[in-house]
Short mmCIF file of C-alpha atoms in Angstrom, two decimals:
data_model
loop_
_atom_site.label_atom_id
_atom_site.label_comp_id
_atom_site.label_asym_id
_atom_site.label_seq_id
_atom_site.Cartn_x
_atom_site.Cartn_y
_atom_site.Cartn_z
CA MET A 1 -17.56 26.90 -34.83
CA PRO A 2 -13.58 26.54 -34.83
CA ASP A 3 -12.17 25.56 -38.16
CA PHE A 4 -10.10 22.46 -38.86
CA GLY A 5 -6.90 24.30 -38.91
CA TYR A 6 -7.38 25.94 -35.79
CA PHE A 7 -8.03 22.28 -34.42
CA LEU A 8 -5.10 20.73 -35.94
CA SER A 9 -2.91 23.31 -34.22
CA GLN A 10 -4.28 22.72 -30.91
CA LEU A 11 -3.79 19.10 -31.54
CA PHE A 12 -0.22 19.84 -32.28
CA ASN A 13 0.00 22.07 -29.12
CA GLY A 14 -1.31 19.05 -27.13
CA ILE A 15 1.39 16.69 -28.54
CA LYS A 16 3.99 19.30 -27.88
CA LEU A 17 2.79 19.88 -24.05
CA GLY A 18 2.26 16.14 -24.15
CA SER A 19 5.67 15.18 -24.80
CA VAL A 20 6.91 17.03 -21.93
CA TYR A 21 4.38 15.42 -19.47
CA ALA A 22 5.48 12.23 -20.88
CA MET A 23 8.99 12.87 -20.14
CA VAL A 24 8.11 13.69 -16.62
CA ALA A 25 5.71 10.75 -16.29
CA ILE A 26 8.60 8.53 -17.38
CA GLY A 27 10.76 9.66 -14.49
CA TYR A 28 8.05 9.27 -12.18
CA SER A 29 7.12 5.68 -13.28
CA MET A 30 10.67 4.63 -12.69
CA VAL A 31 10.41 5.14 -9.18
CA TYR A 32 6.64 4.30 -8.68
CA GLY A 33 7.42 1.11 -10.42
CA ILE A 34 9.81 -0.19 -7.93
CA LEU A 35 8.93 1.64 -4.54
CA ARG A 36 5.02 2.25 -5.07
CA LEU A 37 6.00 5.74 -4.18
CA ILE A 38 4.10 8.62 -5.30
CA ASN A 39 6.94 11.11 -5.20
CA PHE A 40 5.55 14.60 -5.00
CA ALA A 41 8.81 16.07 -5.09
CA HIS A 42 9.53 15.01 -8.70
CA GLY A 43 8.31 18.02 -10.04
CA ASP A 44 10.51 19.96 -7.84
CA ILE A 45 13.49 18.21 -8.72
CA MET A 46 12.63 19.35 -12.41
CA THR A 47 12.66 23.05 -10.75
CA VAL A 48 15.88 22.60 -9.39
CA GLY A 49 17.18 21.43 -12.82
CA VAL A 50 15.62 24.34 -14.30
CA TYR A 51 16.91 26.97 -12.11
CA THR A 52 20.56 25.26 -12.30
CA ILE A 53 20.25 26.06 -16.11
CA LEU A 54 19.17 29.64 -15.60
CA VAL A 55 22.01 30.48 -13.45
CA LEU A 56 24.70 28.88 -15.15
CA PHE A 57 23.57 29.60 -18.87
CA THR A 58 21.52 32.78 -18.60
CA THR A 59 23.68 34.52 -15.79
CA TYR A 60 26.93 32.93 -16.44
CA GLY A 61 26.97 32.11 -19.97
CA MET A 62 28.18 28.82 -19.83
CA PRO A 63 27.81 26.67 -22.92
CA LEU A 64 24.20 25.03 -22.82
CA TRP A 65 25.39 21.37 -23.27
CA LEU A 66 27.66 21.94 -20.25
CA THR A 67 24.80 23.44 -17.97
CA ILE A 68 22.45 20.56 -18.88
CA ILE A 69 24.94 18.07 -17.56
CA ILE A 70 25.75 19.93 -14.52
CA SER A 71 21.79 20.52 -14.19
CA VAL A 72 21.37 16.67 -14.47
CA ALA A 73 24.10 15.93 -11.89
CA LEU A 74 22.46 18.46 -9.48
CA SER A 75 19.14 17.03 -9.91
CA ILE A 76 20.47 13.51 -9.33
CA ILE A 77 22.17 14.72 -5.87
CA VAL A 78 18.95 16.52 -4.61
CA GLY A 79 16.79 13.38 -5.81
CA LEU A 80 19.45 10.89 -4.13
CA THR A 81 19.68 13.08 -0.88
CA ALA A 82 15.79 13.06 -0.71
CA GLU A 83 15.79 9.43 -0.98
CA ARG A 84 18.57 8.82 1.44
CA VAL A 85 17.24 11.38 4.24
CA ALA A 86 13.44 11.06 3.70
CA TYR A 87 12.20 8.24 2.05
CA ARG A 88 14.68 5.23 3.14
CA PRO A 89 14.38 5.42 6.65
CA LEU A 90 10.59 5.33 6.22
CA ARG A 91 10.64 2.48 3.85
CA SER A 92 9.24 -0.17 5.96
CA SER A 93 6.57 2.24 7.22
CA GLY A 94 4.21 2.00 4.37
CA GLU A 95 3.39 3.68 1.02
CA GLU A 96 1.30 6.46 2.84
CA THR A 97 4.17 7.43 5.12
CA THR A 98 6.56 8.10 2.22
CA LEU A 99 3.99 9.86 0.45
CA ILE A 100 3.63 12.65 3.07
CA SER A 101 7.39 12.64 3.27
CA SER A 102 7.72 13.29 -0.18
CA LEU A 103 5.23 16.14 0.06
CA ALA A 104 7.56 17.50 2.73
CA VAL A 105 10.39 17.41 0.65
CA SER A 106 8.33 18.95 -2.11
CA ILE A 107 7.51 21.96 0.22
CA LEU A 108 11.25 22.13 1.38
CA ILE A 109 12.70 22.42 -2.02
CA GLN A 110 10.01 25.02 -3.28
CA ASN A 111 10.70 27.17 -0.31
CA ILE A 112 14.56 26.76 -0.68
CA ILE A 113 14.49 27.94 -4.24
CA VAL A 114 12.07 30.77 -3.13
CA MET A 115 14.81 31.92 -0.49
CA VAL A 116 17.86 31.68 -2.74
CA PHE A 117 16.18 33.29 -5.69
CA SER A 118 12.78 34.94 -5.39
CA PRO A 119 9.22 34.04 -5.53
CA GLN A 120 8.91 36.11 -8.57
CA ARG A 121 8.62 34.78 -12.01
CA VAL A 122 11.43 35.11 -14.18
CA ALA A 123 12.23 35.00 -17.92
CA PHE A 124 13.58 32.05 -19.35
CA HIS A 125 15.08 31.83 -22.96
CA LEU A 126 16.50 29.17 -24.95
CA PRO A 127 19.37 29.89 -27.34
CA ASP A 128 18.04 30.90 -30.74
CA TYR A 129 18.90 27.60 -32.47
CA LEU A 130 16.37 25.55 -30.01
CA SER A 131 13.55 28.14 -30.17
CA LYS A 132 13.89 28.69 -33.86
CA LEU A 133 10.33 28.09 -35.33
CA HIS A 134 9.65 25.56 -38.33
CA THR A 135 6.27 26.05 -40.14
CA PHE A 136 4.42 22.98 -41.52
CA GLY A 137 1.06 24.26 -42.80
CA THR A 138 -0.47 25.84 -40.05
CA VAL A 139 1.55 24.08 -37.39
CA ARG A 140 4.82 25.78 -36.06
CA LEU A 141 7.32 23.81 -33.88
CA SER A 142 10.54 24.99 -32.36
CA THR A 143 13.71 22.87 -32.93
CA MET A 144 13.17 22.22 -29.01
CA ASN A 145 9.78 20.83 -29.73
CA ILE A 146 11.02 18.41 -32.13
CA ILE A 147 13.86 17.39 -30.00
CA THR A 148 11.81 16.98 -26.96
CA PHE A 149 9.28 14.73 -29.04
CA VAL A 150 12.19 12.46 -30.34
CA ALA A 151 13.70 12.38 -26.87
CA VAL A 152 10.69 10.90 -25.41
CA PHE A 153 10.72 7.83 -27.57
CA VAL A 154 14.41 7.29 -27.45
CA ILE A 155 14.40 7.49 -23.84
CA LEU A 156 11.28 5.09 -23.82
CA ILE A 157 13.00 2.71 -26.06
CA ALA A 158 16.18 2.86 -24.22
CA LEU A 159 14.72 2.36 -20.66
CA SER A 160 12.34 -0.53 -21.83
CA TYR A 161 15.41 -2.16 -23.36
CA MET A 162 17.36 -1.85 -20.06
CA ILE A 163 14.45 -3.13 -18.04
CA LYS A 164 13.68 -6.13 -20.31
CA ASN A 165 17.49 -7.16 -21.08
CA THR A 166 19.89 -6.08 -18.56
CA ARG A 167 20.74 -7.49 -15.12
CA VAL A 168 19.99 -4.51 -13.59
CA GLY A 169 16.65 -4.28 -15.25
CA MET A 170 15.94 -7.78 -14.18
CA ALA A 171 16.64 -6.61 -10.65
CA MET A 172 14.32 -3.45 -10.96
CA ARG A 173 11.47 -5.91 -12.22
CA ALA A 174 12.15 -8.48 -9.43
CA CYS A 175 12.09 -5.56 -6.62
CA SER A 176 8.78 -4.17 -8.17
CA ASP A 177 7.26 -7.75 -8.41
CA ASN A 178 8.36 -8.71 -4.73
CA MET A 179 10.90 -6.97 -2.94
CA ASN A 180 11.63 -9.36 -0.02
CA ALA A 181 11.94 -12.18 -2.46
CA ALA A 182 14.23 -9.97 -4.59
CA ARG A 183 16.26 -9.57 -1.13
CA LEU A 184 16.65 -13.39 -1.01
CA MET A 185 17.98 -13.58 -4.35
CA GLY A 186 21.00 -11.64 -3.27
CA ILE A 187 19.77 -8.31 -5.14
CA ASN A 188 20.98 -5.48 -3.21
CA VAL A 189 17.42 -3.63 -3.38
CA THR A 190 19.03 -0.25 -1.94
CA THR A 191 21.33 -0.08 -4.80
CA ILE A 192 18.47 -0.61 -7.33
CA ILE A 193 16.38 1.79 -5.76
CA VAL A 194 19.22 4.44 -5.84
CA ILE A 195 19.65 3.81 -9.71
CA ALA A 196 15.81 4.07 -10.04
CA PHE A 197 15.91 7.46 -8.30
CA ALA A 198 19.09 8.69 -10.07
CA ILE A 199 17.28 7.78 -13.60
CA GLY A 200 14.21 9.53 -12.52
CA SER A 201 16.19 12.73 -11.25
CA ALA A 202 17.87 13.04 -14.42
CA LEU A 203 14.53 12.56 -16.50
CA ALA A 204 13.31 15.47 -14.11
CA ALA A 205 16.04 17.92 -15.18
CA LEU A 206 15.87 16.98 -18.69
CA SER A 207 12.14 17.60 -18.71
CA GLY A 208 12.58 20.87 -16.70
CA LEU A 209 14.56 22.27 -19.51
CA MET A 210 11.93 21.45 -22.00
CA LEU A 211 8.91 22.88 -20.04
CA ALA A 212 10.68 26.10 -19.13
CA GLY A 213 11.53 26.35 -22.92
CA GLU A 214 7.97 26.04 -23.71
CA TYR A 215 6.49 28.46 -21.08
CA LYS A 216 9.47 30.81 -21.44
CA THR A 217 9.02 31.91 -17.66
CA ILE A 218 9.98 30.04 -14.66
CA ASP A 219 8.95 30.33 -10.88
CA PRO A 220 9.87 28.27 -7.90
CA LEU A 221 6.65 26.51 -7.80
CA MET A 222 6.40 25.64 -11.46
CA GLY A 223 7.47 21.86 -11.22
CA PHE A 224 4.52 20.94 -8.63
CA VAL A 225 1.51 21.14 -10.99
CA PRO A 226 3.38 19.51 -14.00
CA GLY A 227 4.58 17.03 -11.41
CA LEU A 228 1.06 16.18 -10.51
CA LYS A 229 0.01 15.95 -14.02
CA ALA A 230 2.88 13.35 -14.63
CA PHE A 231 1.31 11.26 -12.09
CA CYS A 232 -1.84 11.71 -13.70
CA ALA A 233 -0.55 10.47 -16.87
CA ALA A 234 1.47 7.61 -15.37
CA VAL A 235 -2.02 6.59 -14.03
CA LEU A 236 -4.05 7.23 -17.03
CA GLY A 237 -1.52 5.14 -19.10
CA GLY A 238 -1.04 2.51 -16.53
CA ILE A 239 1.12 3.21 -13.67
CA GLY A 240 4.45 1.41 -13.47
CA SER A 241 4.53 1.01 -17.37
CA LEU A 242 6.83 3.12 -19.27
CA GLY A 243 4.93 2.90 -22.22
CA GLY A 244 1.58 3.66 -20.29
CA ALA A 245 3.32 6.80 -18.85
CA VAL A 246 4.29 8.19 -22.31
CA LEU A 247 0.85 7.24 -23.73
CA GLY A 248 -0.81 8.85 -20.80
CA GLY A 249 1.39 11.95 -21.26
CA PHE A 250 0.44 12.44 -24.88
CA ILE A 251 -3.50 11.99 -24.02
CA LEU A 252 -3.26 14.14 -21.16
CA GLY A 253 -1.44 16.91 -23.30
CA ILE A 254 -3.75 16.57 -25.93
CA ILE A 255 -6.95 16.68 -23.78
CA GLU A 256 -5.56 19.79 -21.88
CA MET A 257 -4.91 21.79 -25.07
CA LEU A 258 -8.23 20.93 -26.86
CA PHE A 259 -9.91 22.05 -23.48
CA ALA A 260 -8.16 25.23 -23.80
CA GLY A 261 -8.42 25.74 -27.19
CA LEU A 262 -11.97 24.74 -28.00
CA MET A 263 -13.98 25.39 -24.81
CA PRO A 264 -15.71 28.92 -24.17
CA THR A 265 -13.16 31.36 -22.65
CA GLU A 266 -15.10 31.58 -19.47
CA ILE A 267 -13.99 27.93 -18.40
CA THR A 268 -10.53 27.51 -19.90
CA PRO A 269 -8.79 28.81 -17.03
CA TYR A 270 -10.07 25.56 -15.42
CA ARG A 271 -7.92 23.54 -17.38
CA ASP A 272 -5.90 22.21 -14.76
CA ALA A 273 -9.18 21.33 -12.88
CA PHE A 274 -10.42 19.53 -16.14
CA VAL A 275 -7.00 17.41 -16.18
CA PHE A 276 -7.66 16.21 -12.53
CA LEU A 277 -11.26 15.34 -13.54
CA VAL A 278 -9.86 12.87 -15.98
CA LEU A 279 -7.53 11.21 -13.40
CA ILE A 280 -10.64 10.59 -11.22
CA LEU A 281 -12.54 9.44 -13.93
CA VAL A 282 -9.84 7.07 -15.08
CA LEU A 283 -9.51 5.81 -11.31
CA LEU A 284 -13.15 5.33 -11.33
CA ILE A 285 -13.55 3.27 -14.55
CA LYS A 286 -10.34 1.71 -15.06
CA PRO A 287 -7.98 1.89 -11.94
CA ASN A 288 -5.06 0.17 -13.66
CA GLY A 289 -4.89 2.65 -16.54
CA ILE A 290 -4.78 1.74 -20.10
CA LEU A 291 -1.96 -0.27 -20.43
CA GLY A 292 -1.85 -1.06 -16.69
CA SER A 293 -1.73 -4.97 -15.62
CA ASN A 294 -4.67 -6.14 -14.00
CA GLU A 295 -3.16 -7.05 -10.71
CA GLY A 296 -5.04 -6.19 -7.58
CA GLY A 297 -3.62 -4.28 -4.94
CA ARG A 298 -0.13 -5.30 -3.77
CA SER A 299 0.51 -6.52 -0.31
CA MET B 1 28.38 -24.67 9.54
CA LEU B 2 25.74 -22.59 10.86
CA LYS B 3 25.63 -21.70 14.46
CA ILE B 4 23.01 -19.61 16.43
CA GLU B 5 23.83 -18.41 19.93
CA ASN B 6 21.35 -16.95 22.15
CA LEU B 7 19.17 -15.14 19.51
CA CYS B 8 16.47 -12.69 20.44
CA VAL B 9 14.31 -11.10 17.96
CA LYS B 10 11.62 -8.27 17.99
CA TYR B 11 8.90 -8.38 15.63
CA ASP B 12 6.89 -4.87 15.76
CA SER B 13 8.42 -4.19 19.11
CA ILE B 14 7.23 -7.42 20.68
CA ARG B 15 10.04 -10.21 21.18
CA VAL B 16 9.05 -13.41 19.57
CA VAL B 17 12.30 -15.21 19.71
CA HIS B 18 14.03 -15.56 23.23
CA ASN B 19 17.51 -16.84 23.44
CA VAL B 20 17.36 -19.53 20.97
CA SER B 21 20.51 -21.67 20.14
CA LEU B 22 20.88 -23.89 17.28
CA ASP B 23 23.63 -25.47 15.32
CA ILE B 24 23.85 -27.06 11.95
CA ASN B 25 26.61 -29.43 10.65
CA ASP B 26 27.50 -30.00 7.10
CA GLY B 27 25.33 -32.34 5.07
CA GLU B 28 22.55 -32.35 7.82
CA ILE B 29 18.92 -31.71 7.51
CA VAL B 30 17.91 -29.92 10.88
CA ALA B 31 14.01 -29.40 11.37
CA MET B 32 12.45 -26.75 13.27
CA ILE B 33 8.96 -27.46 14.39
CA GLY B 34 6.31 -25.89 16.43
CA ALA B 35 2.81 -24.43 16.45
CA ASN B 36 1.82 -20.95 14.69
CA GLY B 37 3.65 -18.17 16.24
CA ALA B 38 6.58 -20.30 17.74
CA GLY B 39 9.01 -17.94 16.01
CA LYS B 40 10.18 -20.50 13.29
CA SER B 41 9.76 -17.93 10.45
CA THR B 42 11.34 -15.30 12.32
CA ILE B 43 14.40 -17.40 12.93
CA LEU B 44 14.67 -17.97 9.09
CA LYS B 45 14.01 -14.28 8.33
CA THR B 46 16.63 -13.23 10.87
CA ILE B 47 19.46 -15.67 9.26
CA SER B 48 18.49 -14.41 6.01
CA GLY B 49 19.02 -10.62 6.95
CA LEU B 50 15.36 -9.68 6.37
CA LEU B 51 14.89 -9.09 10.15
CA LYS B 52 17.52 -7.76 12.57
CA ALA B 53 18.32 -9.68 15.57
CA GLU B 54 18.08 -7.84 18.80
CA SER B 55 20.64 -9.75 20.58
CA GLY B 56 22.54 -12.82 19.96
CA LYS B 57 24.98 -14.06 17.22
CA ILE B 58 24.72 -16.05 13.87
CA THR B 59 27.83 -17.25 12.34
CA MET B 60 28.35 -19.16 9.31
CA ASP B 61 31.66 -21.15 9.15
CA SER B 62 32.61 -19.17 12.16
CA GLU B 63 32.24 -15.78 10.36
CA ASP B 64 29.62 -13.40 11.99
CA ILE B 65 26.76 -12.63 9.91
CA THR B 66 24.45 -11.57 12.53
CA ARG B 67 24.19 -7.96 11.45
CA VAL B 68 24.89 -8.33 7.60
CA ASP B 69 22.72 -7.34 4.77
CA SER B 70 20.77 -9.97 2.71
CA HIS B 71 22.60 -10.09 -0.49
CA VAL B 72 25.95 -10.72 1.47
CA ILE B 73 24.20 -13.56 3.23
CA VAL B 74 23.22 -14.78 -0.12
CA GLN B 75 26.80 -14.55 -1.34
CA ARG B 76 27.88 -16.78 1.68
CA GLY B 77 25.74 -19.51 0.20
CA ILE B 78 22.74 -19.44 2.73
CA ILE B 79 19.39 -19.41 0.47
CA GLN B 80 15.96 -19.18 1.62
CA VAL B 81 12.95 -20.71 -0.11
CA PRO B 82 10.46 -18.50 1.74
CA GLU B 83 7.12 -18.94 3.28
CA GLY B 84 4.13 -18.64 0.69
CA ARG B 85 6.80 -19.35 -2.05
CA GLN B 86 7.21 -15.73 -3.09
CA ILE B 87 7.91 -16.00 -6.60
CA PHE B 88 8.08 -13.36 -9.09
CA THR B 89 4.48 -13.70 -10.30
CA LYS B 90 4.63 -11.11 -13.02
CA MET B 91 8.00 -12.72 -14.66
CA THR B 92 8.40 -15.92 -16.64
CA ILE B 93 9.39 -19.04 -15.29
CA GLU B 94 12.72 -18.81 -16.86
CA GLU B 95 13.10 -15.43 -15.36
CA ASN B 96 12.41 -16.57 -11.96
CA LEU B 97 15.22 -19.16 -12.23
CA LYS B 98 17.60 -16.92 -13.90
CA LEU B 99 17.09 -14.19 -10.87
CA GLY B 100 17.98 -17.36 -8.55
CA ALA B 101 21.29 -17.09 -9.73
CA PHE B 102 21.51 -13.34 -9.64
CA LEU B 103 25.14 -13.47 -7.66
CA GLN B 104 26.51 -16.40 -9.68
CA LYS B 105 29.38 -15.22 -11.91
CA ASP B 106 30.37 -18.62 -13.46
CA LYS B 107 27.66 -18.76 -16.71
CA GLU B 108 28.87 -22.41 -17.30
CA LYS B 109 27.79 -23.33 -13.64
CA VAL B 110 24.59 -21.31 -13.93
CA GLU B 111 23.83 -23.27 -17.03
CA ARG B 112 24.62 -26.54 -15.48
CA ASN B 113 22.45 -25.56 -12.51
CA PHE B 114 19.53 -24.50 -14.63
CA GLU B 115 19.76 -27.94 -16.55
CA ARG B 116 19.74 -29.81 -13.21
CA VAL B 117 16.76 -27.79 -11.92
CA LEU B 118 15.02 -28.62 -15.17
CA THR B 119 15.83 -32.36 -14.76
CA LEU B 120 14.58 -32.18 -11.09
CA PHE B 121 11.27 -30.32 -11.91
CA PRO B 122 10.43 -31.37 -15.53
CA ILE B 123 7.10 -29.49 -15.16
CA LEU B 124 8.89 -26.32 -15.17
CA LYS B 125 10.83 -27.13 -18.44
CA GLU B 126 7.59 -27.21 -20.27
CA ARG B 127 6.54 -23.97 -19.38
CA LEU B 128 9.73 -21.76 -19.25
CA LYS B 129 8.21 -18.80 -21.15
CA GLN B 130 4.89 -18.54 -18.97
CA THR B 131 4.37 -16.18 -16.56
CA ALA B 132 4.81 -17.96 -12.99
CA GLY B 133 1.77 -16.44 -11.72
CA THR B 134 -0.15 -18.88 -13.85
CA LEU B 135 1.12 -21.96 -11.97
CA SER B 136 -0.58 -23.94 -9.32
CA GLY B 137 0.39 -23.92 -5.81
CA GLY B 138 2.52 -26.93 -5.95
CA GLU B 139 4.17 -26.02 -9.26
CA GLN B 140 5.12 -22.59 -7.54
CA GLN B 141 6.41 -24.54 -4.75
CA MET B 142 8.69 -26.51 -7.18
CA LEU B 143 9.83 -23.14 -8.81
CA ALA B 144 10.81 -21.71 -5.50
CA ILE B 145 12.93 -24.46 -4.80
CA GLY B 146 14.24 -24.50 -8.25
CA ARG B 147 15.02 -20.71 -8.00
CA ALA B 148 16.98 -21.24 -4.76
CA LEU B 149 18.99 -24.00 -6.10
CA MET B 150 19.91 -21.80 -9.01
CA GLY B 151 21.97 -19.73 -6.47
CA ALA B 152 24.13 -22.96 -5.65
CA PRO B 153 23.20 -23.07 -1.75
CA ARG B 154 25.49 -24.46 0.83
CA LEU B 155 22.89 -24.18 3.34
CA LEU B 156 18.98 -24.08 2.27
CA LEU B 157 16.42 -22.71 4.29
CA LEU B 158 12.98 -23.92 3.94
CA ASP B 159 10.00 -22.15 5.39
CA GLU B 160 7.20 -24.15 5.51
CA PRO B 161 7.51 -26.04 1.73
CA SER B 162 4.41 -27.97 2.31
CA MET B 163 2.21 -25.52 3.09
CA GLY B 164 -1.03 -25.10 1.21
CA LEU B 165 -0.18 -28.43 -0.85
CA SER B 166 -2.23 -31.30 -1.26
CA PRO B 167 -1.01 -34.68 0.38
CA LEU B 168 0.39 -36.16 -3.04
CA MET B 169 2.31 -32.50 -3.62
CA THR B 170 3.76 -32.69 -0.13
CA GLN B 171 5.20 -35.96 -0.71
CA ASN B 172 6.62 -34.74 -4.18
CA VAL B 173 8.20 -31.93 -2.33
CA PHE B 174 9.77 -33.85 0.33
CA ASP B 175 10.76 -36.43 -2.35
CA VAL B 176 12.87 -33.69 -3.68
CA LEU B 177 14.21 -32.63 -0.62
CA ARG B 178 15.71 -36.19 -0.03
CA GLN B 179 17.33 -36.05 -3.35
CA LEU B 180 18.89 -32.83 -2.42
CA LYS B 181 20.24 -34.32 0.87
CA LYS B 182 21.90 -37.03 -1.30
CA ASP B 183 23.58 -34.34 -3.41
CA GLY B 184 25.06 -32.96 -0.25
CA ILE B 185 22.94 -30.02 0.45
CA THR B 186 22.48 -29.02 4.16
CA MET B 187 19.05 -27.85 5.08
CA LEU B 188 17.16 -26.16 7.84
CA LEU B 189 13.78 -27.12 7.52
CA VAL B 190 10.75 -25.10 9.23
CA GLU B 191 7.36 -27.24 9.18
CA GLN B 192 4.28 -27.36 10.76
CA ASN B 193 3.74 -30.83 9.25
CA ALA B 194 5.60 -32.28 12.08
CA TYR B 195 5.38 -36.06 11.27
CA ASP B 196 7.01 -35.48 7.76
CA ALA B 197 9.59 -32.93 9.27
CA LEU B 198 10.99 -35.59 11.80
CA GLU B 199 10.80 -38.19 9.20
CA ILE B 200 13.18 -36.70 6.87
CA SER B 201 15.41 -34.71 9.32
CA ASP B 202 18.64 -35.84 11.02
CA ARG B 203 17.97 -33.76 14.08
CA THR B 204 14.80 -31.76 15.12
CA TYR B 205 14.40 -28.63 17.32
CA ILE B 206 10.82 -28.13 18.64
CA LEU B 207 9.78 -24.58 19.47
CA GLU B 208 6.98 -23.09 21.62
CA THR B 209 6.44 -19.39 21.98
CA GLY B 210 9.83 -18.24 20.75
CA VAL B 211 11.95 -21.00 23.10
CA VAL B 212 13.56 -24.21 22.10
CA LYS B 213 11.61 -26.59 24.36
CA ILE B 214 12.95 -30.01 23.17
CA THR B 215 15.89 -30.95 20.86
CA GLY B 216 17.52 -34.28 19.92
CA TRP B 217 17.62 -36.91 17.05
CA SER B 218 14.71 -36.79 14.88
CA ARG B 219 14.34 -40.82 14.91
CA GLU B 220 14.48 -40.72 18.57
CA LEU B 221 11.92 -38.07 18.99
CA ILE B 222 9.39 -39.58 16.41
CA GLU B 223 9.35 -42.60 18.86
CA ASP B 224 8.88 -40.48 21.85
CA PRO B 225 5.33 -41.07 23.46
CA GLY B 226 5.11 -37.71 24.71
CA ILE B 227 6.26 -35.94 21.48
CA LYS B 228 3.83 -38.37 19.73
CA LYS B 229 1.07 -37.02 21.97
CA ALA B 230 1.86 -33.35 21.91
CA TYR B 231 3.00 -32.84 18.24
CA LEU B 232 2.01 -35.94 15.92
CA GLY B 233 -1.68 -36.02 17.23
CA GLY B 234 -1.98 -38.74 19.85
CA GLU B 235 -2.89 -41.88 18.05
CA TYR B 236 -1.02 -41.39 15.00
CA ASP B 237 0.56 -44.57 14.32
CA ALA B 238 4.14 -44.23 12.79
#
């Protein structure tokens, strides 16, 4: 029987992981909320961000803040290019078509990264001031963990405020509610979608840094599974709702770490499968998620 | 004001509008009537830029707007009340109305329009903070018209505003349209409810399978025995 201290530390590991998932899930939800697009490439844009930091920071020794800015900028460019080339031309042909297109974008990005770098896993180290550990009783958190946790809530509050109160936010909600009607109001729907993709991609880059800092190694396929998990988190919390995405991210992270820490070691390698099992259960029991509105399917 | 010349539109690769020409003068109410599938809604959607014309030309004040994005068309003062109302069901009534004024820069004018819409539709005033999806069909139609008025339309396109409404509610909607005509708003009205459309409008275009069959003064068409028989249900006694 594991002792309480161990349980507590696994719980905190779950929160650490959950805050990264939450971060990815917010970006996912931004795009999904407007386009109903399940963007498989979201996680791979995260990988683009991470590799940018790897090259500029680890190899060329640029200051970290500058590499973060460049990484965010490059991720936005990749995200908007995907929108322009792979999603926009298909916008009128249905959600399934863009979903498949996003899968293609995902595979393309992964393979470009494999070609430019190598399929090998490489080490990724944050500077000491970010990876420094702080001990709270049995729990040890790095500076980066604390920053991630705080950042999730700062971003959640900032984006929620924007969506609720600003002109762009109103337009985003209108597009999400009824895109054709939004057009008839004079809203430039394409611009709104581009803004949503830009925000989503920027958040992907930031969450990539957080994920890499946690795993300490990176590889070209690293973004795909966290991308799927972010989607699970968004579904779990109530897709389209940013608060739901954050809640879902934390729940998923905690479930995953408790599973990994408390189950017999023979089955812990199946933790990803377990996470997706949770997704299936949620879809069966509460298809709109914990905080999701009870709307029916959108026509 | 608005002029359509030889418009052809395809919908899912089938041509549903054939060489339609139509013009609307300042201050007029022009009606388009005809059975389901006559292409009426398609024409409105094409004017608003939701569908792209295959060929032909649409001009507003002699300016070509045929292949212009929908937000630019709204900027020109052409505002549509779409079929099925298409309100933002998850947003509040106040937000719906504010979205109608999305492109309006002049805050005072927006405020004046807001007051005017609430005077025109007192039912909305009582429910500003309520979610629009909770309104009844007739109330949603009022909101859809009110939302369009928030955009300070010069030309109002109305797609079947009486659809799904009770006869009483339909009369309310038509009363509002008469009021708007007095205020000098030009309108293009699409209706299946042929009698009401002929009665309220100055001129009418009758469409059949994407072609303009008959056009003329509404008060003459409404007396025409052939029209009565074909479109007003025969023994309908006006």
